mmCIF file with all atom_site columns, C-alpha atoms in Angstrom:
data_model
loop_
_atom_site.group_PDB
_atom_site.id
_atom_site.type_symbol
_atom_site.label_atom_id
_atom_site.label_alt_id
_atom_site.label_comp_id
_atom_site.label_asym_id
_atom_site.label_entity_id
_atom_site.label_seq_id
_atom_site.pdbx_PDB_ins_code
_atom_site.Cartn_x
_atom_site.Cartn_y
_atom_site.Cartn_z
_atom_site.occupancy
_atom_site.B_iso_or_equiv
_atom_site.pdbx_formal_charge
_atom_site.auth_seq_id
_atom_site.auth_comp_id
_atom_site.auth_asym_id
_atom_site.auth_atom_id
_atom_site.pdbx_PDB_model_num
ATOM 1   C CA . MET A 1 1   ? 89.963  99.130  53.768 1.00 48.00 ? 1   MET A CA 1
ATOM 2   C CA . PHE A 1 2   ? 89.809  102.472 53.582 1.00 48.00 ? 2   PHE A CA 1
ATOM 3   C CA . ALA A 1 3   ? 89.715  103.195 56.573 1.00 55.00 ? 3   ALA A CA 1
ATOM 4   C CA . ILE A 1 4   ? 92.956  100.976 57.376 1.00 54.00 ? 4   ILE A CA 1
ATOM 5   C CA . ALA A 1 5   ? 95.187  102.443 55.317 1.00 58.00 ? 5   ALA A CA 1
ATOM 6   C CA . ASN A 1 6   ? 93.951  105.791 56.925 1.00 62.00 ? 6   ASN A CA 1
ATOM 7   C CA . LYS A 1 7   ? 94.942  104.111 60.009 1.00 58.00 ? 7   LYS A CA 1
ATOM 8   C CA . GLN A 1 8   ? 98.201  102.591 58.627 1.00 55.00 ? 8   GLN A CA 1
ATOM 9   C CA . GLN A 1 9   ? 99.216  106.163 57.084 1.00 56.00 ? 9   GLN A CA 1
ATOM 10  C CA . LYS A 1 10  ? 98.139  108.215 60.258 1.00 54.00 ? 10  LYS A CA 1
ATOM 11  C CA . LYS A 1 11  ? 100.637 105.121 62.362 1.00 57.00 ? 11  LYS A CA 1
ATOM 12  C CA . GLU A 1 12  ? 103.401 106.359 60.296 1.00 60.00 ? 12  GLU A CA 1
ATOM 13  C CA . TYR A 1 13  ? 102.814 109.566 59.498 1.00 54.00 ? 13  TYR A CA 1
ATOM 14  C CA . THR A 1 14  ? 103.621 109.963 63.774 1.00 63.00 ? 14  THR A CA 1
ATOM 15  C CA . GLU A 1 15  ? 106.146 107.296 63.940 1.00 71.00 ? 15  GLU A CA 1
ATOM 16  C CA . ASN A 1 16  ? 107.982 109.735 61.895 1.00 78.00 ? 16  ASN A CA 1
ATOM 17  C CA . LYS A 1 17  ? 107.068 113.052 63.198 1.00 89.00 ? 17  LYS A CA 1
ATOM 18  C CA . LEU A 1 18  ? 110.101 114.405 64.808 1.00 93.00 ? 18  LEU A CA 1
ATOM 19  C CA . SER A 1 19  ? 108.473 115.152 67.131 1.00 93.00 ? 19  SER A CA 1
ATOM 20  C CA . THR A 1 20  ? 107.688 112.547 68.253 1.00 94.00 ? 20  THR A CA 1
ATOM 21  C CA . ARG A 1 21  ? 110.701 111.451 66.995 1.00 96.00 ? 21  ARG A CA 1
ATOM 22  C CA . LYS A 1 22  ? 112.803 113.952 68.949 1.00 96.00 ? 22  LYS A CA 1
ATOM 23  C CA . ARG A 1 23  ? 110.361 112.539 72.133 1.00 96.00 ? 23  ARG A CA 1
ATOM 24  C CA . ALA A 1 24  ? 111.226 108.648 71.892 1.00 97.00 ? 24  ALA A CA 1
ATOM 25  C CA . ALA A 1 25  ? 115.142 109.852 72.090 1.00 97.00 ? 25  ALA A CA 1
ATOM 26  C CA . LYS A 1 26  ? 114.386 112.268 74.991 1.00 97.00 ? 26  LYS A CA 1
ATOM 27  C CA . GLU A 1 27  ? 111.999 109.670 76.983 1.00 97.00 ? 27  GLU A CA 1
ATOM 28  C CA . ALA A 1 28  ? 115.206 106.711 75.905 1.00 98.00 ? 28  ALA A CA 1
ATOM 29  C CA . CYS A 1 29  ? 118.620 109.102 76.987 1.00 98.00 ? 29  CYS A CA 1
ATOM 30  C CA . HIS A 1 30  ? 116.495 110.293 80.124 1.00 97.00 ? 30  HIS A CA 1
ATOM 31  C CA . LEU A 1 31  ? 115.667 106.607 81.411 1.00 97.00 ? 31  LEU A CA 1
ATOM 32  C CA . TYR A 1 32  ? 120.000 105.498 80.747 1.00 98.00 ? 32  TYR A CA 1
ATOM 33  C CA . ILE A 1 33  ? 121.320 108.680 82.469 1.00 97.00 ? 33  ILE A CA 1
ATOM 34  C CA . ARG A 1 34  ? 118.697 108.471 85.433 1.00 96.00 ? 34  ARG A CA 1
ATOM 35  C CA . THR A 1 35  ? 119.378 103.944 85.511 1.00 96.00 ? 35  THR A CA 1
ATOM 36  C CA . ARG A 1 36  ? 123.354 105.035 85.273 1.00 97.00 ? 36  ARG A CA 1
ATOM 37  C CA . ASP A 1 37  ? 123.296 107.023 88.517 1.00 96.00 ? 37  ASP A CA 1
ATOM 38  C CA . LYS A 1 38  ? 120.748 105.166 90.273 1.00 94.00 ? 38  LYS A CA 1
ATOM 39  C CA . ASN A 1 39  ? 121.682 104.739 93.698 1.00 93.00 ? 39  ASN A CA 1
ATOM 40  C CA . LYS A 1 40  ? 124.408 107.361 93.177 1.00 94.00 ? 40  LYS A CA 1
ATOM 41  C CA . PRO A 1 41  ? 124.709 110.723 94.694 1.00 94.00 ? 41  PRO A CA 1
ATOM 42  C CA . CYS A 1 42  ? 122.944 113.890 93.537 1.00 93.00 ? 42  CYS A CA 1
ATOM 43  C CA . ILE A 1 43  ? 125.527 115.565 90.881 1.00 94.00 ? 43  ILE A CA 1
ATOM 44  C CA . CYS A 1 44  ? 124.491 118.911 92.305 1.00 90.00 ? 44  CYS A CA 1
ATOM 45  C CA . CYS A 1 45  ? 124.409 118.860 96.527 1.00 89.00 ? 45  CYS A CA 1
ATOM 46  C CA . GLY A 1 46  ? 125.333 115.487 97.388 1.00 91.00 ? 46  GLY A CA 1
ATOM 47  C CA . LYS A 1 47  ? 122.720 114.357 99.058 1.00 92.00 ? 47  LYS A CA 1
ATOM 48  C CA . PRO A 1 48  ? 120.767 111.002 97.844 1.00 95.00 ? 48  PRO A CA 1
ATOM 49  C CA . LEU A 1 49  ? 118.271 111.051 94.643 1.00 94.00 ? 49  LEU A CA 1
ATOM 50  C CA . GLY A 1 50  ? 115.187 109.856 96.224 1.00 89.00 ? 50  GLY A CA 1
ATOM 51  C CA . ASP A 1 51  ? 112.018 108.284 94.988 1.00 88.00 ? 51  ASP A CA 1
ATOM 52  C CA . ASP A 1 52  ? 112.341 110.854 92.485 1.00 89.00 ? 52  ASP A CA 1
ATOM 53  C CA . TYR A 1 53  ? 115.151 112.499 90.316 1.00 94.00 ? 53  TYR A CA 1
ATOM 54  C CA . HIS A 1 54  ? 115.890 114.218 86.578 1.00 93.00 ? 54  HIS A CA 1
ATOM 55  C CA . ALA A 1 55  ? 118.265 113.674 84.497 1.00 94.00 ? 55  ALA A CA 1
ATOM 56  C CA . GLY A 1 56  ? 120.176 116.846 84.423 1.00 93.00 ? 56  GLY A CA 1
ATOM 57  C CA . HIS A 1 57  ? 122.292 118.910 81.966 1.00 94.00 ? 57  HIS A CA 1
ATOM 58  C CA . PHE A 1 58  ? 125.844 120.563 83.644 1.00 93.00 ? 58  PHE A CA 1
ATOM 59  C CA . LEU A 1 59  ? 125.491 123.072 79.617 1.00 93.00 ? 59  LEU A CA 1
ATOM 60  C CA . GLU A 1 60  ? 121.496 123.898 79.390 1.00 90.00 ? 60  GLU A CA 1
ATOM 61  C CA . SER A 1 61  ? 119.912 121.304 76.894 1.00 88.00 ? 61  SER A CA 1
ATOM 62  C CA . GLY A 1 62  ? 117.493 123.982 75.144 1.00 87.00 ? 62  GLY A CA 1
ATOM 63  C CA . ASN A 1 63  ? 120.114 126.592 74.440 1.00 91.00 ? 63  ASN A CA 1
ATOM 64  C CA . ASN A 1 64  ? 123.074 123.836 73.890 1.00 94.00 ? 64  ASN A CA 1
ATOM 65  C CA . PRO A 1 65  ? 121.777 120.834 71.321 1.00 94.00 ? 65  PRO A CA 1
ATOM 66  C CA . LEU A 1 66  ? 125.662 120.004 70.543 1.00 95.00 ? 66  LEU A CA 1
ATOM 67  C CA . THR A 1 67  ? 125.586 118.653 74.440 1.00 95.00 ? 67  THR A CA 1
ATOM 68  C CA . ARG A 1 68  ? 121.753 118.128 74.252 1.00 96.00 ? 68  ARG A CA 1
ATOM 69  C CA . TYR A 1 69  ? 122.455 114.275 74.413 1.00 97.00 ? 69  TYR A CA 1
ATOM 70  C CA . ASP A 1 70  ? 125.587 113.959 75.512 1.00 97.00 ? 70  ASP A CA 1
ATOM 71  C CA . GLU A 1 71  ? 125.759 111.108 78.455 1.00 96.00 ? 71  GLU A CA 1
ATOM 72  C CA . ASP A 1 72  ? 128.982 113.642 79.766 1.00 97.00 ? 72  ASP A CA 1
ATOM 73  C CA . ASN A 1 73  ? 126.914 116.915 80.776 1.00 96.00 ? 73  ASN A CA 1
ATOM 74  C CA . ILE A 1 74  ? 123.393 114.334 81.635 1.00 96.00 ? 74  ILE A CA 1
ATOM 75  C CA . HIS A 1 75  ? 124.091 113.574 85.577 1.00 96.00 ? 75  HIS A CA 1
ATOM 76  C CA . ALA A 1 76  ? 121.402 112.686 88.158 1.00 95.00 ? 76  ALA A CA 1
ATOM 77  C CA . GLN A 1 77  ? 120.465 114.948 89.937 1.00 93.00 ? 77  GLN A CA 1
ATOM 78  C CA . ARG A 1 78  ? 117.853 115.711 92.700 1.00 91.00 ? 78  ARG A CA 1
ATOM 79  C CA . VAL A 1 79  ? 114.648 117.145 91.994 1.00 90.00 ? 79  VAL A CA 1
ATOM 80  C CA . ASP A 1 80  ? 115.127 120.203 94.168 1.00 87.00 ? 80  ASP A CA 1
ATOM 81  C CA . CYS A 1 81  ? 118.445 121.460 92.600 1.00 87.00 ? 81  CYS A CA 1
ATOM 82  C CA . ASN A 1 82  ? 117.416 120.631 89.241 1.00 85.00 ? 82  ASN A CA 1
ATOM 83  C CA . TYR A 1 83  ? 113.704 122.471 89.622 1.00 78.00 ? 83  TYR A CA 1
ATOM 84  C CA . PHE A 1 84  ? 113.856 125.505 91.979 1.00 68.00 ? 84  PHE A CA 1
ATOM 85  C CA . LYS A 1 85  ? 117.652 126.108 92.107 1.00 65.00 ? 85  LYS A CA 1
ATOM 86  C CA . GLY A 1 86  ? 118.099 126.583 88.414 1.00 63.00 ? 86  GLY A CA 1
ATOM 87  C CA . GLY A 1 87  ? 119.783 123.350 87.714 1.00 59.00 ? 87  GLY A CA 1
ATOM 88  C CA . ASP A 1 88  ? 122.224 123.324 89.617 1.00 63.00 ? 88  ASP A CA 1
ATOM 89  C CA . SER A 1 89  ? 123.212 124.260 93.959 1.00 56.00 ? 89  SER A CA 1
ATOM 90  C CA . GLY A 1 90  ? 125.804 125.393 92.991 1.00 68.00 ? 90  GLY A CA 1
ATOM 91  C CA . ASP A 1 91  ? 128.405 122.482 93.215 1.00 86.00 ? 91  ASP A CA 1
ATOM 92  C CA . TYR A 1 92  ? 127.180 121.090 89.878 1.00 90.00 ? 92  TYR A CA 1
ATOM 93  C CA . LYS A 1 93  ? 130.759 122.032 88.328 1.00 92.00 ? 93  LYS A CA 1
ATOM 94  C CA . GLU A 1 94  ? 133.222 121.033 90.624 1.00 93.00 ? 94  GLU A CA 1
ATOM 95  C CA . ASN A 1 95  ? 131.705 117.826 91.253 1.00 93.00 ? 95  ASN A CA 1
ATOM 96  C CA . LEU A 1 96  ? 131.378 117.007 87.779 1.00 95.00 ? 96  LEU A CA 1
ATOM 97  C CA . ILE A 1 97  ? 135.374 117.196 87.371 1.00 96.00 ? 97  ILE A CA 1
ATOM 98  C CA . LYS A 1 98  ? 135.487 115.048 90.833 1.00 95.00 ? 98  LYS A CA 1
ATOM 99  C CA . LYS A 1 99  ? 133.588 112.612 88.077 1.00 95.00 ? 99  LYS A CA 1
ATOM 100 C CA . ILE A 1 100 ? 134.319 112.646 84.808 1.00 96.00 ? 100 ILE A CA 1
ATOM 101 C CA . GLY A 1 101 ? 137.815 114.552 84.622 1.00 97.00 ? 101 GLY A CA 1
ATOM 102 C CA . MET A 1 102 ? 138.769 118.688 83.804 1.00 97.00 ? 102 MET A CA 1
ATOM 103 C CA . GLU A 1 103 ? 139.266 116.978 80.572 1.00 98.00 ? 103 GLU A CA 1
ATOM 104 C CA . ARG A 1 104 ? 135.568 115.884 79.248 1.00 97.00 ? 104 ARG A CA 1
ATOM 105 C CA . VAL A 1 105 ? 134.333 119.133 81.433 1.00 96.00 ? 105 VAL A CA 1
ATOM 106 C CA . ASP A 1 106 ? 136.819 120.915 78.755 1.00 97.00 ? 106 ASP A CA 1
ATOM 107 C CA . ALA A 1 107 ? 135.629 119.095 75.742 1.00 96.00 ? 107 ALA A CA 1
ATOM 108 C CA . LEU A 1 108 ? 131.737 119.627 76.788 1.00 95.00 ? 108 LEU A CA 1
ATOM 109 C CA . LEU A 1 109 ? 132.689 123.485 77.091 1.00 95.00 ? 109 LEU A CA 1
ATOM 110 C CA . GLU A 1 110 ? 133.792 123.386 73.667 1.00 95.00 ? 110 GLU A CA 1
ATOM 111 C CA . LYS A 1 111 ? 131.057 122.284 72.254 1.00 94.00 ? 111 LYS A CA 1
ATOM 112 C CA . LYS A 1 112 ? 128.841 124.877 74.474 1.00 93.00 ? 112 LYS A CA 1
ATOM 113 C CA . GLY A 1 113 ? 126.043 126.674 72.440 1.00 89.00 ? 113 GLY A CA 1
ATOM 114 C CA . GLY A 1 114 ? 126.491 125.837 68.583 1.00 87.00 ? 114 GLY A CA 1
ATOM 115 C CA . SER A 1 115 ? 124.165 124.251 66.724 1.00 90.00 ? 115 SER A CA 1
ATOM 116 C CA . ILE A 1 116 ? 123.089 121.221 64.671 1.00 92.00 ? 116 ILE A CA 1
ATOM 117 C CA . LYS A 1 117 ? 119.423 120.175 62.478 1.00 94.00 ? 117 LYS A CA 1
ATOM 118 C CA . ARG A 1 118 ? 118.447 116.474 62.831 1.00 95.00 ? 118 ARG A CA 1
ATOM 119 C CA . THR A 1 119 ? 116.557 114.855 61.098 1.00 96.00 ? 119 THR A CA 1
ATOM 120 C CA . ALA A 1 120 ? 113.973 111.966 62.131 1.00 95.00 ? 120 ALA A CA 1
ATOM 121 C CA . ASP A 1 121 ? 116.122 108.930 61.466 1.00 96.00 ? 121 ASP A CA 1
ATOM 122 C CA . ASP A 1 122 ? 118.978 111.132 63.666 1.00 97.00 ? 122 ASP A CA 1
ATOM 123 C CA . TYR A 1 123 ? 116.375 111.233 66.112 1.00 97.00 ? 123 TYR A CA 1
ATOM 124 C CA . ARG A 1 124 ? 115.648 107.161 66.181 1.00 97.00 ? 124 ARG A CA 1
ATOM 125 C CA . ASP A 1 125 ? 119.588 107.056 66.089 1.00 97.00 ? 125 ASP A CA 1
ATOM 126 C CA . ILE A 1 126 ? 119.681 107.913 68.968 1.00 98.00 ? 126 ILE A CA 1
ATOM 127 C CA . GLU A 1 127 ? 116.811 106.539 70.540 1.00 98.00 ? 127 GLU A CA 1
ATOM 128 C CA . LYS A 1 128 ? 118.128 103.016 69.554 1.00 98.00 ? 128 LYS A CA 1
ATOM 129 C CA . TYR A 1 129 ? 122.028 103.944 70.874 1.00 98.00 ? 129 TYR A CA 1
ATOM 130 C CA . PHE A 1 130 ? 120.636 104.409 73.680 1.00 98.00 ? 130 PHE A CA 1
ATOM 131 C CA . LYS A 1 131 ? 118.101 101.837 74.155 1.00 98.00 ? 131 LYS A CA 1
ATOM 132 C CA . ASP A 1 132 ? 121.139 99.687  73.708 1.00 97.00 ? 132 ASP A CA 1
ATOM 133 C CA . LYS A 1 133 ? 122.700 101.354 76.329 1.00 97.00 ? 133 LYS A CA 1
ATOM 134 C CA . LEU A 1 134 ? 119.891 100.400 79.198 1.00 96.00 ? 134 LEU A CA 1
ATOM 135 C CA . THR A 1 135 ? 120.034 97.145  77.997 1.00 95.00 ? 135 THR A CA 1
ATOM 136 C CA . SER A 1 136 ? 123.223 96.685  78.634 1.00 93.00 ? 136 SER A CA 1
ATOM 137 C CA . LEU A 1 137 ? 123.710 97.592  82.063 1.00 87.00 ? 137 LEU A CA 1
ATOM 138 C CA . LYS A 1 138 ? 120.679 95.450  82.995 1.00 76.00 ? 138 LYS A CA 1
#
């Protein structure tokens, strides 16, 4: 009986751990973006995405927490554009303007930098939001 209680407590702890929730939110967000943009060209270079492509950020996610989960900031991107060309092969901004318009790009740029403190529940809400959006795509 004691081992079962400890197992349940460990599961609850892991499920509510900030890093677990953050990872789950990121995975749900990126899966939604990759599904949304499937069969579209790379936002950077315009070439076909191929089978293995990323959900690439216009404003880099590590330094821009306010736009980390913003759908306008994340688009399908070829691996070579994302990894080997610093996330941008040169045309991300121009192609983004064509895709979403200058007004929305300006709104993203206004959110550049900044900080936000998210809780495990915040990440759980983000995960649910993107899972719901993914379901509506299918």
